[in-house]
Amino acid sequence: MFEKKLQMIPIKTDEEIVKMRKACEVAAKILDGMANYAAAGVSTYDLDCFGRDLMMEFGAKSASFLYTTGAKRPYPAYFCISINDEVVHGIPSKNVILRNGDIVSIDVAIFYNGYVGDTTRTVRIGNVSDEVDRFITVAEEALLLGIERAVGGNRVGDISNAIEKHAKKHKYGILRDFVGHGVGRNMHEEPQIPNYGRSGTGPVLMPGMTLAIEPMFTLGNEKVFVADDGWTVKTIDGKLAVHCEHTILVTDTLPEILTLVKK
Ligand code: MF3
Ligand code: CO
Ligand code: CO
């Protein structure tokens, strides 16, 4: 109605939180299954199909399939699967076969009972170098450091700053044009959560907000471009990228990570 800044950040009711927990648990299980299936010799198309079957068993629906917002064409697969220098939104393909030493990020965003769970992991295929191993570990650490700051009364900039500081400490690039977000009835809700920013700035966090926090780092230069397929975001210098993501619930104390796999 007025200016964009005044848009509401949804606060979930107790009933909605129960549904978010369930949707996120299903998302986490699908991601875990796909991560275990990912191996040398498997195509990213096979991986997408494997995830689709698992999703159907759970009675969940892809939130990515035919997604259009802000894009030239509807997203044509069930999951975003991005390999090596692909940062996000990689389109699964029969021609992309995972090889020993590759890294592959699997982004699972699904609807379950009307709510979205959104979670990503970058998986190591076989043996990766120490440098690459560390790169993934640091991104996961940054995600947890960001999550730790997502406490009621803090601000979005506190999350952003924690993630940025950890990336900078290790001299990794940070994507500018792709950000985390609120998540709930829709995959993308207010607020936007950049992976860089100043502490004490941005919207105030309140208990009942559900947020997808998702560091996206590069091993070299942070500049990226969108490939001719209209979706795949790749590094310009061809160096590796990492992406990890959890959906969390803001509370008065430490957040609840809704997309942790419960064994
Ligand atoms: N799951 C992604 C995110 O973390 C978005 C997927 S884009 C789509 O925000 F087009 F594939 F849907
Ligand atoms: Co996602
Ligand atoms: Co997301």
PDB file of C-alpha atoms and ligand atoms in Angstrom:
ATOM      1  CA  MET A   1       0.000   0.000   0.000  1.00  0.00           C
ATOM      2  CA  PHE A   2       2.507   2.648   1.083  1.00  0.00           C
ATOM      3  CA  GLU A   3       6.200   2.074   0.696  1.00  0.00           C
ATOM      4  CA  LYS A   4       7.833  -1.293   0.489  1.00  0.00           C
ATOM      5  CA  LYS A   5       9.567  -0.861   3.846  1.00  0.00           C
ATOM      6  CA  LEU A   6       6.215  -0.976   5.612  1.00  0.00           C
ATOM      7  CA  GLN A   7       5.340  -4.418   4.284  1.00  0.00           C
ATOM      8  CA  MET A   8       4.420  -6.834   7.041  1.00  0.00           C
ATOM      9  CA  ILE A   9       6.615  -9.692   8.105  1.00  0.00           C
ATOM     10  CA  PRO A  10       4.244 -12.590   8.832  1.00  0.00           C
ATOM     11  CA  ILE A  11       4.193 -13.847  12.427  1.00  0.00           C
ATOM     12  CA  LYS A  12       3.058 -17.455  12.496  1.00  0.00           C
ATOM     13  CA  THR A  13       0.369 -18.611  14.897  1.00  0.00           C
ATOM     14  CA  ASP A  14       0.940 -21.706  17.047  1.00  0.00           C
ATOM     15  CA  GLU A  15      -1.097 -23.768  14.570  1.00  0.00           C
ATOM     16  CA  GLU A  16       0.979 -22.470  11.678  1.00  0.00           C
ATOM     17  CA  ILE A  17       4.194 -23.238  13.545  1.00  0.00           C
ATOM     18  CA  VAL A  18       3.110 -26.859  13.944  1.00  0.00           C
ATOM     19  CA  LYS A  19       2.572 -27.005  10.163  1.00  0.00           C
ATOM     20  CA  MET A  20       5.903 -25.290   9.448  1.00  0.00           C
ATOM     21  CA  ARG A  21       7.677 -27.828  11.672  1.00  0.00           C
ATOM     22  CA  LYS A  22       6.141 -30.681   9.703  1.00  0.00           C
ATOM     23  CA  ALA A  23       6.852 -29.140   6.271  1.00  0.00           C
ATOM     24  CA  CYS A  24      10.447 -28.478   7.284  1.00  0.00           C
ATOM     25  CA  GLU A  25      10.894 -31.975   8.688  1.00  0.00           C
ATOM     26  CA  VAL A  26       9.742 -33.397   5.353  1.00  0.00           C
ATOM     27  CA  ALA A  27      12.066 -31.025   3.437  1.00  0.00           C
ATOM     28  CA  ALA A  28      14.992 -32.092   5.624  1.00  0.00           C
ATOM     29  CA  LYS A  29      14.287 -35.783   5.041  1.00  0.00           C
ATOM     30  CA  ILE A  30      14.078 -35.301   1.266  1.00  0.00           C
ATOM     31  CA  LEU A  31      17.364 -33.374   1.272  1.00  0.00           C
ATOM     32  CA  ASP A  32      19.033 -36.027   3.407  1.00  0.00           C
ATOM     33  CA  GLY A  33      17.845 -38.770   1.061  1.00  0.00           C
ATOM     34  CA  MET A  34      19.075 -36.889  -2.006  1.00  0.00           C
ATOM     35  CA  ALA A  35      22.423 -36.080  -0.377  1.00  0.00           C
ATOM     36  CA  ASN A  36      22.965 -39.773   0.341  1.00  0.00           C
ATOM     37  CA  TYR A  37      21.992 -40.703  -3.215  1.00  0.00           C
ATOM     38  CA  ALA A  38      24.396 -38.177  -4.776  1.00  0.00           C
ATOM     39  CA  ALA A  39      27.527 -40.054  -5.888  1.00  0.00           C
ATOM     40  CA  ALA A  40      29.981 -40.301  -8.770  1.00  0.00           C
ATOM     41  CA  GLY A  41      28.208 -41.574 -11.900  1.00  0.00           C
ATOM     42  CA  VAL A  42      24.785 -40.191 -10.968  1.00  0.00           C
ATOM     43  CA  SER A  43      23.409 -37.432 -13.223  1.00  0.00           C
ATOM     44  CA  THR A  44      21.790 -34.370 -11.684  1.00  0.00           C
ATOM     45  CA  TYR A  45      18.649 -35.420 -13.595  1.00  0.00           C
ATOM     46  CA  ASP A  46      18.701 -38.813 -11.792  1.00  0.00           C
ATOM     47  CA  LEU A  47      19.116 -36.952  -8.522  1.00  0.00           C
ATOM     48  CA  ASP A  48      16.112 -34.733  -9.308  1.00  0.00           C
ATOM     49  CA  CYS A  49      13.981 -37.811 -10.147  1.00  0.00           C
ATOM     50  CA  PHE A  50      15.089 -39.566  -6.976  1.00  0.00           C
ATOM     51  CA  GLY A  51      14.045 -36.510  -4.968  1.00  0.00           C
ATOM     52  CA  ARG A  52      10.722 -36.274  -6.832  1.00  0.00           C
ATOM     53  CA  ASP A  53       9.864 -39.888  -5.946  1.00  0.00           C
ATOM     54  CA  LEU A  54      10.774 -39.307  -2.306  1.00  0.00           C
ATOM     55  CA  MET A  55       8.705 -36.111  -2.304  1.00  0.00           C
ATOM     56  CA  MET A  56       5.698 -38.008  -3.669  1.00  0.00           C
ATOM     57  CA  GLU A  57       6.058 -40.685  -0.993  1.00  0.00           C
ATOM     58  CA  PHE A  58       5.836 -37.938   1.631  1.00  0.00           C
ATOM     59  CA  GLY A  59       2.862 -36.342  -0.114  1.00  0.00           C
ATOM     60  CA  ALA A  60       4.812 -33.115  -0.629  1.00  0.00           C
ATOM     61  CA  LYS A  61       4.940 -30.828  -3.697  1.00  0.00           C
ATOM     62  CA  SER A  62       7.878 -28.945  -5.184  1.00  0.00           C
ATOM     63  CA  ALA A  63       7.775 -25.210  -4.482  1.00  0.00           C
ATOM     64  CA  SER A  64      10.326 -24.648  -7.265  1.00  0.00           C
ATOM     65  CA  PHE A  65       8.596 -26.489 -10.134  1.00  0.00           C
ATOM     66  CA  LEU A  66       7.204 -23.879 -12.564  1.00  0.00           C
ATOM     67  CA  TYR A  67       8.199 -21.038 -10.223  1.00  0.00           C
ATOM     68  CA  THR A  68       8.236 -17.816 -12.225  1.00  0.00           C
ATOM     69  CA  THR A  69       8.685 -14.780  -9.991  1.00  0.00           C
ATOM     70  CA  GLY A  70      11.320 -12.510 -11.480  1.00  0.00           C
ATOM     71  CA  ALA A  71      12.436 -15.041 -14.078  1.00  0.00           C
ATOM     72  CA  LYS A  72      12.322 -15.224 -17.860  1.00  0.00           C
ATOM     73  CA  ARG A  73      10.746 -18.671 -17.859  1.00  0.00           C
ATOM     74  CA  PRO A  74       9.181 -21.054 -15.336  1.00  0.00           C
ATOM     75  CA  TYR A  75      11.672 -23.149 -13.387  1.00  0.00           C
ATOM     76  CA  PRO A  76      11.646 -26.516 -15.203  1.00  0.00           C
ATOM     77  CA  ALA A  77      12.640 -29.048 -12.506  1.00  0.00           C
ATOM     78  CA  TYR A  78      11.691 -30.152  -8.997  1.00  0.00           C
ATOM     79  CA  PHE A  79      14.863 -29.061  -7.201  1.00  0.00           C
ATOM     80  CA  CYS A  80      17.730 -26.673  -7.806  1.00  0.00           C
ATOM     81  CA  ILE A  81      20.927 -28.684  -8.212  1.00  0.00           C
ATOM     82  CA  SER A  82      24.068 -26.604  -8.725  1.00  0.00           C
ATOM     83  CA  ILE A  83      27.459 -28.141  -9.399  1.00  0.00           C
ATOM     84  CA  ASN A  84      30.942 -26.622  -8.867  1.00  0.00           C
ATOM     85  CA  ASP A  85      30.963 -23.091 -10.360  1.00  0.00           C
ATOM     86  CA  GLU A  86      27.159 -23.000 -10.403  1.00  0.00           C
ATOM     87  CA  VAL A  87      26.080 -21.057  -7.333  1.00  0.00           C
ATOM     88  CA  VAL A  88      22.300 -21.455  -7.227  1.00  0.00           C
ATOM     89  CA  HIS A  89      19.300 -22.387  -9.419  1.00  0.00           C
ATOM     90  CA  GLY A  90      21.199 -25.016 -11.428  1.00  0.00           C
ATOM     91  CA  ILE A  91      18.790 -26.977 -13.625  1.00  0.00           C
ATOM     92  CA  PRO A  92      19.163 -30.768 -13.341  1.00  0.00           C
ATOM     93  CA  SER A  93      20.341 -32.386 -16.572  1.00  0.00           C
ATOM     94  CA  LYS A  94      21.009 -35.863 -17.983  1.00  0.00           C
ATOM     95  CA  ASN A  95      24.248 -34.421 -19.351  1.00  0.00           C
ATOM     96  CA  VAL A  96      25.626 -33.402 -15.976  1.00  0.00           C
ATOM     97  CA  ILE A  97      27.146 -36.483 -14.344  1.00  0.00           C
ATOM     98  CA  LEU A  98      28.635 -36.138 -10.880  1.00  0.00           C
ATOM     99  CA  ARG A  99      32.347 -36.954 -10.696  1.00  0.00           C
ATOM    100  CA  ASN A 100      34.752 -37.647  -7.876  1.00  0.00           C
ATOM    101  CA  GLY A 101      35.915 -34.304  -6.463  1.00  0.00           C
ATOM    102  CA  ASP A 102      32.813 -32.345  -7.514  1.00  0.00           C
ATOM    103  CA  ILE A 103      30.711 -30.375  -5.084  1.00  0.00           C
ATOM    104  CA  VAL A 104      26.963 -30.138  -5.613  1.00  0.00           C
ATOM    105  CA  SER A 105      24.420 -28.014  -3.812  1.00  0.00           C
ATOM    106  CA  ILE A 106      20.954 -29.485  -3.492  1.00  0.00           C
ATOM    107  CA  ASP A 107      18.191 -26.992  -2.681  1.00  0.00           C
ATOM    108  CA  VAL A 108      14.928 -28.532  -1.516  1.00  0.00           C
ATOM    109  CA  ALA A 109      11.889 -26.226  -1.291  1.00  0.00           C
ATOM    110  CA  ILE A 110       8.607 -28.088  -0.850  1.00  0.00           C
ATOM    111  CA  PHE A 111       4.987 -27.477   0.075  1.00  0.00           C
ATOM    112  CA  TYR A 112       3.491 -29.737   2.698  1.00  0.00           C
ATOM    113  CA  ASN A 113       0.013 -29.046   4.091  1.00  0.00           C
ATOM    114  CA  GLY A 114       0.117 -25.548   2.632  1.00  0.00           C
ATOM    115  CA  TYR A 115       3.471 -24.510   4.135  1.00  0.00           C
ATOM    116  CA  VAL A 116       6.965 -24.366   2.701  1.00  0.00           C
ATOM    117  CA  GLY A 117      10.166 -25.899   4.031  1.00  0.00           C
ATOM    118  CA  ASP A 118      13.349 -24.619   2.343  1.00  0.00           C
ATOM    119  CA  THR A 119      16.767 -26.173   2.945  1.00  0.00           C
ATOM    120  CA  THR A 120      20.054 -26.620   1.077  1.00  0.00           C
ATOM    121  CA  ARG A 121      23.271 -28.523   1.552  1.00  0.00           C
ATOM    122  CA  THR A 122      26.452 -28.605  -0.532  1.00  0.00           C
ATOM    123  CA  VAL A 123      27.574 -32.222  -0.848  1.00  0.00           C
ATOM    124  CA  ARG A 124      31.124 -33.457  -1.478  1.00  0.00           C
ATOM    125  CA  ILE A 125      31.317 -36.157  -4.163  1.00  0.00           C
ATOM    126  CA  GLY A 126      34.072 -38.615  -3.217  1.00  0.00           C
ATOM    127  CA  ASN A 127      37.282 -36.888  -2.213  1.00  0.00           C
ATOM    128  CA  VAL A 128      37.631 -33.130  -2.404  1.00  0.00           C
ATOM    129  CA  SER A 129      40.759 -31.096  -1.682  1.00  0.00           C
ATOM    130  CA  ASP A 130      41.369 -29.689   1.808  1.00  0.00           C
ATOM    131  CA  GLU A 131      40.743 -26.196   0.421  1.00  0.00           C
ATOM    132  CA  VAL A 132      37.323 -27.187  -0.898  1.00  0.00           C
ATOM    133  CA  ASP A 133      36.458 -29.173   2.213  1.00  0.00           C
ATOM    134  CA  ARG A 134      37.191 -26.125   4.323  1.00  0.00           C
ATOM    135  CA  PHE A 135      35.180 -23.875   2.007  1.00  0.00           C
ATOM    136  CA  ILE A 136      32.039 -25.933   2.615  1.00  0.00           C
ATOM    137  CA  THR A 137      32.694 -26.210   6.347  1.00  0.00           C
ATOM    138  CA  VAL A 138      33.123 -22.445   6.699  1.00  0.00           C
ATOM    139  CA  ALA A 139      29.834 -21.790   4.870  1.00  0.00           C
ATOM    140  CA  GLU A 140      28.063 -24.172   7.262  1.00  0.00           C
ATOM    141  CA  GLU A 141      29.685 -22.384  10.194  1.00  0.00           C
ATOM    142  CA  ALA A 142      28.535 -19.044   8.793  1.00  0.00           C
ATOM    143  CA  LEU A 143      24.990 -20.380   8.530  1.00  0.00           C
ATOM    144  CA  LEU A 144      25.055 -21.414  12.201  1.00  0.00           C
ATOM    145  CA  LEU A 145      26.586 -18.084  13.257  1.00  0.00           C
ATOM    146  CA  GLY A 146      23.816 -16.268  11.377  1.00  0.00           C
ATOM    147  CA  ILE A 147      21.164 -18.502  12.947  1.00  0.00           C
ATOM    148  CA  GLU A 148      22.541 -17.769  16.427  1.00  0.00           C
ATOM    149  CA  ARG A 149      21.833 -14.082  15.872  1.00  0.00           C
ATOM    150  CA  ALA A 150      18.218 -14.690  14.769  1.00  0.00           C
ATOM    151  CA  VAL A 151      16.790 -14.030  18.226  1.00  0.00           C
ATOM    152  CA  GLY A 152      13.657 -12.009  18.998  1.00  0.00           C
ATOM    153  CA  GLY A 153      14.557  -8.323  19.485  1.00  0.00           C
ATOM    154  CA  ASN A 154      17.636  -8.536  17.236  1.00  0.00           C
ATOM    155  CA  ARG A 155      17.570  -7.178  13.700  1.00  0.00           C
ATOM    156  CA  VAL A 156      18.007  -8.755  10.284  1.00  0.00           C
ATOM    157  CA  GLY A 157      21.353  -6.928   9.980  1.00  0.00           C
ATOM    158  CA  ASP A 158      22.657  -8.905  12.953  1.00  0.00           C
ATOM    159  CA  ILE A 159      22.185 -12.149  11.024  1.00  0.00           C
ATOM    160  CA  SER A 160      23.672 -10.634   7.863  1.00  0.00           C
ATOM    161  CA  ASN A 161      26.692  -9.228   9.665  1.00  0.00           C
ATOM    162  CA  ALA A 162      27.540 -12.508  11.401  1.00  0.00           C
ATOM    163  CA  ILE A 163      27.518 -14.316   8.039  1.00  0.00           C
ATOM    164  CA  GLU A 164      29.534 -11.591   6.307  1.00  0.00           C
ATOM    165  CA  LYS A 165      32.192 -11.497   9.018  1.00  0.00           C
ATOM    166  CA  HIS A 166      32.798 -15.220   8.834  1.00  0.00           C
ATOM    167  CA  ALA A 167      33.082 -15.180   5.024  1.00  0.00           C
ATOM    168  CA  LYS A 168      35.465 -12.228   5.105  1.00  0.00           C
ATOM    169  CA  LYS A 169      37.654 -13.837   7.762  1.00  0.00           C
ATOM    170  CA  HIS A 170      38.260 -16.639   5.252  1.00  0.00           C
ATOM    171  CA  LYS A 171      38.451 -14.276   2.225  1.00  0.00           C
ATOM    172  CA  TYR A 172      35.487 -15.785   0.417  1.00  0.00           C
ATOM    173  CA  GLY A 173      33.236 -13.819  -1.947  1.00  0.00           C
ATOM    174  CA  ILE A 174      29.630 -13.140  -0.956  1.00  0.00           C
ATOM    175  CA  LEU A 175      26.778 -13.077  -3.472  1.00  0.00           C
ATOM    176  CA  ARG A 176      25.098  -9.691  -3.506  1.00  0.00           C
ATOM    177  CA  ASP A 177      22.014 -10.266  -5.641  1.00  0.00           C
ATOM    178  CA  PHE A 178      20.701 -13.401  -3.940  1.00  0.00           C
ATOM    179  CA  VAL A 179      19.505 -13.381  -0.345  1.00  0.00           C
ATOM    180  CA  GLY A 180      17.718 -15.339   2.365  1.00  0.00           C
ATOM    181  CA  HIS A 181      14.066 -14.617   3.088  1.00  0.00           C
ATOM    182  CA  GLY A 182      10.990 -15.122   5.185  1.00  0.00           C
ATOM    183  CA  VAL A 183       9.196 -18.384   4.403  1.00  0.00           C
ATOM    184  CA  GLY A 184       5.758 -19.767   5.238  1.00  0.00           C
ATOM    185  CA  ARG A 185       2.630 -20.024   3.090  1.00  0.00           C
ATOM    186  CA  ASN A 186       4.890 -18.772   0.298  1.00  0.00           C
ATOM    187  CA  MET A 187       8.458 -19.719  -0.522  1.00  0.00           C
ATOM    188  CA  HIS A 188       9.514 -16.070  -0.500  1.00  0.00           C
ATOM    189  CA  GLU A 189       8.100 -13.699   2.116  1.00  0.00           C
ATOM    190  CA  GLU A 190       9.380 -10.592   3.853  1.00  0.00           C
ATOM    191  CA  PRO A 191      12.025  -9.849   5.043  1.00  0.00           C
ATOM    192  CA  GLN A 192      14.972 -10.235   2.700  1.00  0.00           C
ATOM    193  CA  ILE A 193      18.058 -11.501   4.530  1.00  0.00           C
ATOM    194  CA  PRO A 194      21.303 -10.509   2.756  1.00  0.00           C
ATOM    195  CA  ASN A 195      24.524 -12.347   3.576  1.00  0.00           C
ATOM    196  CA  TYR A 196      26.226  -9.018   4.302  1.00  0.00           C
ATOM    197  CA  GLY A 197      25.168  -5.966   6.261  1.00  0.00           C
ATOM    198  CA  ARG A 198      25.512  -3.914   9.413  1.00  0.00           C
ATOM    199  CA  SER A 199      24.551  -5.113  12.878  1.00  0.00           C
ATOM    200  CA  GLY A 200      21.694  -3.187  14.456  1.00  0.00           C
ATOM    201  CA  THR A 201      20.094  -2.319  11.101  1.00  0.00           C
ATOM    202  CA  GLY A 202      17.061  -3.670   9.239  1.00  0.00           C
ATOM    203  CA  PRO A 203      13.728  -5.063  10.440  1.00  0.00           C
ATOM    204  CA  VAL A 204      13.358  -6.171  14.054  1.00  0.00           C
ATOM    205  CA  LEU A 205      12.975  -9.931  14.536  1.00  0.00           C
ATOM    206  CA  MET A 206       9.990 -11.205  16.491  1.00  0.00           C
ATOM    207  CA  PRO A 207       9.148 -14.623  17.907  1.00  0.00           C
ATOM    208  CA  GLY A 208       6.955 -16.508  15.436  1.00  0.00           C
ATOM    209  CA  MET A 209       8.814 -15.368  12.326  1.00  0.00           C
ATOM    210  CA  THR A 210      10.067 -18.206  10.160  1.00  0.00           C
ATOM    211  CA  LEU A 211      13.142 -17.421   8.091  1.00  0.00           C
ATOM    212  CA  ALA A 212      15.264 -19.132   5.450  1.00  0.00           C
ATOM    213  CA  ILE A 213      18.882 -18.175   6.072  1.00  0.00           C
ATOM    214  CA  GLU A 214      21.178 -19.124   3.221  1.00  0.00           C
ATOM    215  CA  PRO A 215      24.839 -18.183   2.842  1.00  0.00           C
ATOM    216  CA  MET A 216      26.099 -18.276  -0.780  1.00  0.00           C
ATOM    217  CA  PHE A 217      29.879 -17.842  -1.053  1.00  0.00           C
ATOM    218  CA  THR A 218      32.475 -18.043  -3.803  1.00  0.00           C
ATOM    219  CA  LEU A 219      36.045 -19.296  -3.597  1.00  0.00           C
ATOM    220  CA  GLY A 220      37.206 -16.557  -5.965  1.00  0.00           C
ATOM    221  CA  ASN A 221      35.580 -13.395  -7.219  1.00  0.00           C
ATOM    222  CA  GLU A 222      31.969 -12.892  -6.132  1.00  0.00           C
ATOM    223  CA  LYS A 223      30.762 -11.731  -9.551  1.00  0.00           C
ATOM    224  CA  VAL A 224      28.170 -14.024 -11.115  1.00  0.00           C
ATOM    225  CA  PHE A 225      26.007 -14.224 -14.236  1.00  0.00           C
ATOM    226  CA  VAL A 226      22.822 -16.015 -15.248  1.00  0.00           C
ATOM    227  CA  ALA A 227      23.402 -18.641 -17.952  1.00  0.00           C
ATOM    228  CA  ASP A 228      21.446 -18.846 -21.222  1.00  0.00           C
ATOM    229  CA  ASP A 229      19.004 -21.298 -19.665  1.00  0.00           C
ATOM    230  CA  GLY A 230      17.555 -18.275 -17.827  1.00  0.00           C
ATOM    231  CA  TRP A 231      18.185 -19.732 -14.363  1.00  0.00           C
ATOM    232  CA  THR A 232      21.612 -21.135 -13.565  1.00  0.00           C
ATOM    233  CA  VAL A 233      23.719 -18.605 -11.645  1.00  0.00           C
ATOM    234  CA  LYS A 234      27.451 -19.172 -12.223  1.00  0.00           C
ATOM    235  CA  THR A 235      30.665 -17.512 -11.124  1.00  0.00           C
ATOM    236  CA  ILE A 236      32.294 -15.426 -13.847  1.00  0.00           C
ATOM    237  CA  ASP A 237      35.798 -16.619 -12.962  1.00  0.00           C
ATOM    238  CA  GLY A 238      34.700 -20.272 -13.029  1.00  0.00           C
ATOM    239  CA  LYS A 239      35.716 -20.860  -9.425  1.00  0.00           C
ATOM    240  CA  LEU A 240      33.649 -22.900  -6.995  1.00  0.00           C
ATOM    241  CA  ALA A 241      30.605 -21.727  -5.064  1.00  0.00           C
ATOM    242  CA  VAL A 242      28.899 -23.049  -1.948  1.00  0.00           C
ATOM    243  CA  HIS A 243      25.308 -22.735  -0.709  1.00  0.00           C
ATOM    244  CA  CYS A 244      23.684 -23.957   2.488  1.00  0.00           C
ATOM    245  CA  GLU A 245      20.305 -23.119   3.977  1.00  0.00           C
ATOM    246  CA  HIS A 246      18.060 -23.784   6.941  1.00  0.00           C
ATOM    247  CA  THR A 247      14.526 -22.676   7.745  1.00  0.00           C
ATOM    248  CA  ILE A 248      14.376 -21.491  11.355  1.00  0.00           C
ATOM    249  CA  LEU A 249      11.787 -20.287  13.850  1.00  0.00           C
ATOM    250  CA  VAL A 250      12.596 -17.087  15.756  1.00  0.00           C
ATOM    251  CA  THR A 251      11.924 -17.322  19.504  1.00  0.00           C
ATOM    252  CA  ASP A 252      12.879 -15.268  22.571  1.00  0.00           C
ATOM    253  CA  THR A 253      16.009 -17.348  22.981  1.00  0.00           C
ATOM    254  CA  LEU A 254      18.001 -19.417  20.481  1.00  0.00           C
ATOM    255  CA  PRO A 255      16.066 -20.178  17.285  1.00  0.00           C
ATOM    256  CA  GLU A 256      14.640 -23.564  16.502  1.00  0.00           C
ATOM    257  CA  ILE A 257      16.237 -24.999  13.362  1.00  0.00           C
ATOM    258  CA  LEU A 258      13.214 -26.513  11.651  1.00  0.00           C
ATOM    259  CA  THR A 259      15.098 -28.258   8.847  1.00  0.00           C
ATOM    260  CA  LEU A 260      17.516 -30.297  10.966  1.00  0.00           C
ATOM    261  CA  VAL A 261      17.240 -34.009  10.183  1.00  0.00           C
ATOM    262  CA  LYS A 262      15.814 -35.894  13.120  1.00  0.00           C
ATOM    263  CA  LYS A 263      17.268 -39.394  13.090  1.00  0.00           C
TER     264      LYS A 263
HETATM  265  N1  MF3 B   1      14.797 -22.579  -2.879  1.00  0.00           N
HETATM  266  C1  MF3 B   1      15.316 -21.350  -3.425  1.00  0.00           C
HETATM  267  C2  MF3 B   1      15.559 -20.416  -2.244  1.00  0.00           C
HETATM  268  O1  MF3 B   1      16.257 -20.814  -1.360  1.00  0.00           O
HETATM  269  C3  MF3 B   1      14.531 -20.757  -4.501  1.00  0.00           C
HETATM  270  C4  MF3 B   1      14.261 -21.694  -5.624  1.00  0.00           C
HETATM  271  S1  MF3 B   1      14.107 -20.794  -7.050  1.00  0.00           S
HETATM  272  C5  MF3 B   1      13.142 -21.752  -8.001  1.00  0.00           C
HETATM  273  O2  MF3 B   1      15.063 -19.322  -2.118  1.00  0.00           O
HETATM  274  F1  MF3 B   1      12.908 -21.157  -9.054  1.00  0.00           F
HETATM  275  F2  MF3 B   1      13.742 -22.884  -8.212  1.00  0.00           F
HETATM  276  F3  MF3 B   1      12.043 -21.983  -7.408  1.00  0.00           F
HETATM  277 CO    CO B   2      16.182 -22.881  -1.039  1.00  0.00          CO
HETATM  278 CO    CO B   3      15.569 -20.019   0.344  1.00  0.00          CO
END
